[in-house]
């Protein structure tokens, strides 16, 4: 019998096992490697990988990521013929869109400034602009970047997008590639990073990039901690080149105790909760993709292993 093996959160495993039993009884759902015959496992769903486990799955065909990103999976452990599929599901998209909208509004309305004024017992004002007077630029125009831009437009922000190959998005001017990065950055009052972490994008949020933003711009990083060069962010905030940063991701996670980001008045931190894989919705995306695998149809969210996303 064909089997799918789930690793990670045991509570989620038990819940998904029940859904598979009802909706896809032809595929055995294993909640742990000891729960069945590993030679039957053709599909693995995981957040991170264990080298020992991969070696025990001789018939693995597809690795499904629990998350939208795949950089946390060490793909060097996975034989080249195994296909890799990222998670596209409404729970991640909805929570990410809500987070980006909230973060953009918080920075737009100077909430980090007011929080630190409150802590100092001061009652002072910053200038109030309209959303329509502020430009938000999103790096990465995939599933999450496009959905976030739609909400930002609905909030009346001026919006821009940037990606590798460019995109056509009504109401958002889009830029592509290294040649157009400067023109994009030069207009962003608030920059949102929604890129995958690859060899090309690691460290992209650096001094060089910050100096291309208008002075006093703010940063929202909801992608991966590895995109950010931490000392460059501290320098840009301290010099006034950047005004605020809202960071949902760090490297490593959790950020070690005593790290300068924790107490920095211009930085707001959240512990990687921007886009959350929802147990109740993600299982249906997984089932739809397993059906595609069985039918030999293309997956939703297949990763190009050469490109890294
Ligand atoms: P997609 O794969 O759908 O989109 C990726 C986008 O990034 C594409 O537009 C792609 O360009 C662009 N891109 C990739 N490489 C480059 C490059 N070198 N230069 C310019 N653009 C590039 O990803 P998602 O939208 O689904 O997710 C994005 C990331 O968000 C995930 O990889 C993950 O790291 C992060 N994430 C974080 C979460 C959190 O809770 N903080 C939750 C979920 C995801 P092109 O269109 O040309 O291919
Ligand atoms: C993801 C994440 O990639 O949670 O989905 O970061």
Coordinates of C-alpha atoms and ligand atoms in Angstrom, one line a residue:
X1 CA 0.0 0.0 0.0
X2 CA 1.2 3.5 -0.7
X3 CA 2.0 5.5 2.4
X4 CA 2.7 9.1 3.4
X5 CA 4.9 9.7 6.4
X6 CA 4.3 12.8 8.6
X7 CA 7.1 14.1 10.8
X8 CA 6.9 17.0 13.3
X9 CA 4.0 18.1 15.5
X10 CA 2.4 14.9 16.7
X11 CA -1.0 16.6 17.4
X12 CA -1.1 17.7 13.8
X13 CA -0.1 14.2 12.6
X14 CA -3.0 12.5 14.5
X15 CA -5.5 15.1 13.1
X16 CA -4.3 14.7 9.5
X17 CA -4.3 10.9 9.9
X18 CA -8.1 11.1 10.6
X19 CA -8.7 13.4 7.6
X20 CA -6.7 11.0 5.3
X21 CA -8.6 8.0 6.6
X22 CA -11.9 9.7 5.6
X23 CA -10.9 11.4 2.4
X24 CA -8.1 9.3 1.0
X25 CA -8.2 5.8 2.5
X26 CA -6.2 4.4 -0.4
X27 CA -3.1 6.1 1.1
X28 CA -1.9 5.0 4.5
X29 CA -1.0 8.0 6.8
X30 CA 1.9 7.2 9.1
X31 CA 2.4 9.5 12.1
X32 CA 5.9 8.3 12.9
X33 CA 8.6 6.2 11.1
X34 CA 7.8 3.3 13.5
X35 CA 4.1 3.2 12.6
X36 CA 4.4 1.1 9.4
X37 CA 6.6 -0.3 6.7
X38 CA 9.0 2.3 5.5
X39 CA 9.4 0.7 2.0
X40 CA 5.8 1.7 1.3
X41 CA 6.5 5.4 1.9
X42 CA 6.4 7.3 -1.3
X43 CA 5.6 10.7 0.2
X44 CA 7.1 12.6 3.1
X45 CA 5.6 15.7 4.7
X46 CA 8.1 17.5 6.9
X47 CA 9.4 20.9 8.2
X48 CA 13.0 19.8 8.6
X49 CA 14.9 16.6 7.7
X50 CA 16.8 14.0 9.5
X51 CA 19.6 12.3 7.5
X52 CA 19.0 9.0 9.2
X53 CA 15.3 8.9 8.3
X54 CA 15.9 9.8 4.6
X55 CA 18.3 6.9 4.3
X56 CA 15.5 4.6 5.5
X57 CA 13.0 5.7 2.8
X58 CA 14.2 3.8 -0.4
X59 CA 11.0 4.5 -2.3
X60 CA 10.5 8.2 -1.5
X61 CA 9.2 10.1 -4.6
X62 CA 7.9 13.4 -3.2
X63 CA 9.0 15.6 -0.3
X64 CA 6.2 18.0 0.8
X65 CA 7.2 21.0 2.9
X66 CA 4.9 21.9 5.8
X67 CA 5.8 25.5 5.1
X68 CA 5.7 27.9 2.1
X69 CA 9.5 28.0 2.2
X70 CA 11.9 25.0 1.6
X71 CA 15.2 26.5 2.7
X72 CA 14.8 24.9 6.2
X73 CA 14.9 21.4 4.5
X74 CA 18.5 20.3 3.9
X75 CA 17.9 19.1 0.3
X76 CA 21.5 17.8 0.0
X77 CA 20.1 14.8 2.0
X78 CA 17.4 14.1 -0.6
X79 CA 18.2 12.1 -3.7
X80 CA 18.0 14.2 -6.9
X81 CA 15.1 12.3 -8.4
X82 CA 12.8 13.2 -5.4
X83 CA 10.5 16.0 -6.2
X84 CA 10.0 18.8 -3.7
X85 CA 6.8 20.7 -3.2
X86 CA 6.2 23.8 -1.0
X87 CA 3.0 24.4 0.9
X88 CA 0.4 26.7 -0.8
X89 CA -2.6 27.0 1.4
X90 CA -5.2 29.6 2.4
X91 CA -4.2 29.6 6.1
X92 CA -0.6 30.7 5.4
X93 CA -1.7 33.3 2.8
X94 CA -4.4 34.8 5.0
X95 CA -2.3 35.1 8.1
X96 CA 0.6 36.6 6.1
X97 CA -1.6 39.1 4.4
X98 CA -3.0 40.2 7.8
X99 CA 0.5 40.5 9.2
X100 CA 1.9 42.6 6.4
X101 CA -1.1 44.9 6.5
X102 CA -0.8 45.3 10.2
X103 CA 3.0 45.9 10.1
X104 CA 2.7 48.4 7.3
X105 CA 0.1 50.4 9.2
X106 CA 2.1 50.2 12.4
X107 CA 5.2 51.7 10.7
X108 CA 3.1 54.1 8.7
X109 CA 1.5 55.5 11.9
X110 CA 4.9 55.5 13.8
X111 CA 3.8 53.0 16.5
X112 CA 7.4 52.1 17.4
X113 CA 8.0 55.8 18.2
X114 CA 4.9 56.1 20.3
X115 CA 5.7 52.9 22.2
X116 CA 9.1 54.2 23.1
X117 CA 7.7 57.6 24.0
X118 CA 5.1 55.9 26.3
X119 CA 7.9 53.9 28.0
X120 CA 9.8 57.2 28.6
X121 CA 6.7 58.9 30.0
X122 CA 6.5 61.4 27.1
X123 CA 3.5 62.7 25.2
X124 CA 4.8 63.8 21.8
X125 CA 3.6 63.8 18.2
X126 CA 5.0 62.7 14.8
X127 CA 3.6 63.9 11.5
X128 CA 0.6 62.1 10.3
X129 CA 0.5 61.1 6.6
X130 CA -2.3 59.3 4.7
X131 CA -1.6 55.8 3.3
X132 CA -2.0 57.3 -0.1
X133 CA 1.0 59.5 0.6
X134 CA 3.2 56.4 1.5
X135 CA 4.8 53.9 -1.0
X136 CA 5.1 50.3 0.1
X137 CA 7.4 48.1 -2.1
X138 CA 7.3 44.3 -1.9
X139 CA 10.3 42.2 -2.9
X140 CA 9.0 38.8 -4.1
X141 CA 5.9 38.6 -6.2
X142 CA 4.9 35.0 -5.6
X143 CA 1.9 33.6 -3.8
X144 CA 2.4 35.7 -0.6
X145 CA 3.9 38.9 -2.2
X146 CA 1.0 39.3 -4.6
X147 CA -1.7 38.6 -2.0
X148 CA -0.1 41.1 0.4
X149 CA 0.1 43.7 -2.3
X150 CA -3.6 43.4 -3.0
X151 CA -4.4 44.1 0.7
X152 CA -2.0 47.0 0.8
X153 CA -3.7 48.5 -2.3
X154 CA -7.1 48.1 -0.6
X155 CA -5.6 50.1 2.4
X156 CA -4.8 52.8 -0.1
X157 CA -1.0 52.6 0.0
X158 CA 0.9 53.3 -3.2
X159 CA 2.4 50.0 -4.1
X160 CA 5.4 48.7 -6.0
X161 CA 6.7 45.2 -6.6
X162 CA 10.0 43.6 -7.5
X163 CA 10.9 40.1 -8.5
X164 CA 13.3 38.1 -10.6
X165 CA 11.2 37.9 -13.8
X166 CA 8.7 40.7 -13.2
X167 CA 4.9 40.5 -13.0
X168 CA 1.9 42.3 -14.3
X169 CA -0.3 43.3 -11.3
X170 CA -3.1 45.8 -11.8
X171 CA -2.6 48.8 -9.6
X172 CA 1.0 48.0 -8.8
X173 CA 4.0 49.0 -10.8
X174 CA 6.4 46.1 -11.0
X175 CA 10.2 45.9 -11.5
X176 CA 12.5 43.0 -12.3
X177 CA 16.0 41.9 -11.9
X178 CA 19.2 43.6 -10.6
X179 CA 19.0 46.3 -13.3
X180 CA 15.7 47.6 -12.0
X181 CA 16.3 47.1 -8.3
X182 CA 17.6 50.6 -7.8
X183 CA 14.6 52.3 -9.5
X184 CA 12.3 50.2 -7.3
X185 CA 14.2 50.8 -4.0
X186 CA 14.5 54.5 -4.6
X187 CA 10.7 55.0 -4.2
X188 CA 10.0 52.7 -1.2
X189 CA 9.0 54.3 2.0
X190 CA 8.3 50.9 3.5
X191 CA 10.1 47.8 2.1
X192 CA 8.6 44.3 2.6
X193 CA 10.8 41.3 2.0
X194 CA 8.9 38.2 0.8
X195 CA 11.6 36.5 -1.1
X196 CA 12.6 32.8 -0.7
X197 CA 16.0 32.3 0.9
X198 CA 18.4 31.1 -1.9
X199 CA 22.1 31.5 -2.7
X200 CA 21.1 34.6 -4.6
X201 CA 19.0 36.3 -2.0
X202 CA 20.9 35.5 1.2
X203 CA 22.1 38.7 2.7
X204 CA 20.2 40.9 0.3
X205 CA 18.9 43.2 3.1
X206 CA 22.4 44.8 3.5
X207 CA 24.0 48.2 3.8
X208 CA 24.2 48.4 0.0
X209 CA 20.5 47.9 -0.3
X210 CA 19.6 50.2 2.6
X211 CA 21.5 53.1 1.1
X212 CA 19.4 52.8 -2.1
X213 CA 16.2 53.4 -0.1
X214 CA 14.9 57.0 0.6
X215 CA 16.4 58.3 3.9
X216 CA 14.0 57.4 6.7
X217 CA 12.4 54.4 5.0
X218 CA 11.3 51.3 7.1
X219 CA 11.8 47.6 6.7
X220 CA 9.5 44.7 7.2
X221 CA 11.2 41.3 7.0
X222 CA 8.7 38.4 6.9
X223 CA 10.8 36.1 4.8
X224 CA 13.9 34.5 6.4
X225 CA 16.5 35.8 8.9
X226 CA 19.2 34.8 6.4
X227 CA 18.1 37.7 4.1
X228 CA 19.2 40.3 6.7
X229 CA 22.8 41.4 7.5
X230 CA 22.1 42.3 11.1
X231 CA 25.0 44.7 11.8
X232 CA 24.0 46.6 8.6
X233 CA 20.5 47.0 9.9
X234 CA 21.7 48.3 13.3
X235 CA 24.0 50.8 11.5
X236 CA 21.3 52.0 9.2
X237 CA 18.8 52.5 12.1
X238 CA 21.4 54.3 14.2
X239 CA 22.4 56.6 11.3
X240 CA 18.8 57.5 10.5
X241 CA 19.0 56.0 7.0
X242 CA 16.3 53.6 8.2
X243 CA 13.5 54.7 10.6
X244 CA 12.0 51.4 11.8
X245 CA 12.3 47.6 11.2
X246 CA 9.6 45.1 11.9
X247 CA 11.2 41.6 11.9
X248 CA 9.2 38.3 12.1
X249 CA 12.2 36.1 11.3
X250 CA 15.8 35.9 12.6
X251 CA 18.9 33.7 12.2
X252 CA 19.1 31.7 14.4
X253 CA 15.6 31.3 15.8
X254 CA 15.0 31.9 18.6
X255 CA 17.2 35.0 18.6
X256 CA 19.6 34.5 21.5
X257 CA 19.0 36.2 24.8
X258 CA 20.7 39.6 25.1
X259 CA 20.7 40.1 21.3
X260 CA 20.7 43.9 20.5
X261 CA 17.4 43.6 18.5
X262 CA 15.4 42.8 21.7
X263 CA 15.9 46.2 23.3
X264 CA 16.2 48.4 20.2
X265 CA 13.6 51.2 20.2
X266 CA 13.3 51.2 16.4
X267 CA 12.8 47.4 16.1
X268 CA 9.7 45.4 16.6
X269 CA 10.1 41.6 16.8
X270 CA 7.7 38.7 16.5
X271 CA 8.7 35.0 16.7
X272 CA 8.1 33.7 13.1
X273 CA 4.3 33.9 13.4
X274 CA 3.5 36.0 10.3
X275 CA 2.2 33.3 8.0
X276 CA 1.1 30.1 9.8
X277 CA 0.4 26.7 8.3
X278 CA -3.1 26.0 9.6
X279 CA -3.8 22.4 10.5
X280 CA -7.4 22.6 9.3
X281 CA -6.8 24.0 5.9
X282 CA -3.3 22.8 4.9
X283 CA -4.3 19.1 5.0
X284 CA -6.7 19.7 2.1
X285 CA -3.9 21.3 0.0
X286 CA -1.8 18.3 0.8
X287 CA -4.5 15.8 -0.1
X288 CA -5.1 17.7 -3.4
X289 CA -1.3 17.4 -4.2
X290 CA -1.2 13.7 -3.2
X291 CA -4.1 13.1 -5.6
X292 CA -2.1 14.9 -8.3
X293 CA 0.9 12.7 -7.6
X294 CA -1.3 9.5 -7.9
X295 CA -2.8 10.8 -11.2
X296 CA 0.6 11.9 -12.6
X297 CA -0.6 15.5 -12.8
X298 CA 1.6 18.6 -12.1
X299 CA 1.7 19.7 -8.5
X300 CA 0.7 23.1 -7.1
X301 CA 3.9 24.6 -5.7
X302 CA 6.6 22.3 -7.1
X303 CA 10.1 23.7 -6.3
X304 CA 12.8 23.9 -9.0
X305 CA 15.6 22.3 -7.0
X306 CA 18.3 24.1 -9.1
X307 CA 16.8 27.5 -8.5
X308 CA 16.0 26.8 -4.8
X309 CA 12.4 27.9 -4.8
Ligands
LIG1 P1 7.0 32.1 -4.2 O1 7.9 31.0 -4.5 O2 5.6 32.0 -4.6 O3 7.5 33.5 -4.7 C1 8.8 33.8 -4.7 C2 9.0 35.2 -5.4 O4 10.4 35.7 -5.1 C3 8.8 35.1 -6.9 O5 8.2 36.3 -7.3 C4 10.3 35.1 -7.4 O6 10.4 35.7 -8.6 C5 10.9 36.0 -6.4 N1 12.4 35.7 -6.3 C6 13.0 34.6 -6.1 N2 14.4 34.7 -6.2 C7 14.6 36.0 -6.6 C8 15.7 36.8 -6.9 N3 16.9 36.3 -6.8 N4 15.5 38.1 -7.2 C9 14.3 38.6 -7.3 N5 13.2 37.9 -7.0 C10 13.3 36.7 -6.7 O7 7.1 32.2 -2.6 P2 6.0 32.6 -1.5 O8 5.4 33.9 -1.9 O9 5.0 31.5 -1.3 O10 6.8 32.7 -0.2 C11 7.9 33.6 -0.1 C12 8.7 33.3 1.2 O11 8.0 33.8 2.4 C13 9.0 31.8 1.5 O12 10.0 31.3 0.7 C14 9.3 31.9 3.0 O13 10.7 32.1 3.2 C15 8.6 33.1 3.5 N6 7.6 32.8 4.5 C16 7.6 33.3 5.7 C17 6.6 33.0 6.6 C18 6.7 33.6 8.0 O14 5.9 33.2 8.8 N7 7.5 34.5 8.3 C19 5.5 32.1 6.3 C20 5.5 31.7 4.9 C21 6.5 32.0 4.0 P3 9.8 35.1 -10.0 O15 8.3 35.4 -9.9 O16 10.5 35.8 -11.1 O17 10.1 33.6 -9.9
LIG2 C1 6.8 28.9 6.0 C2 7.1 29.5 7.3 O1 7.7 28.8 5.2 O2 6.3 29.2 8.2 O3 5.7 28.6 5.7 O4 8.0 30.3 7.4

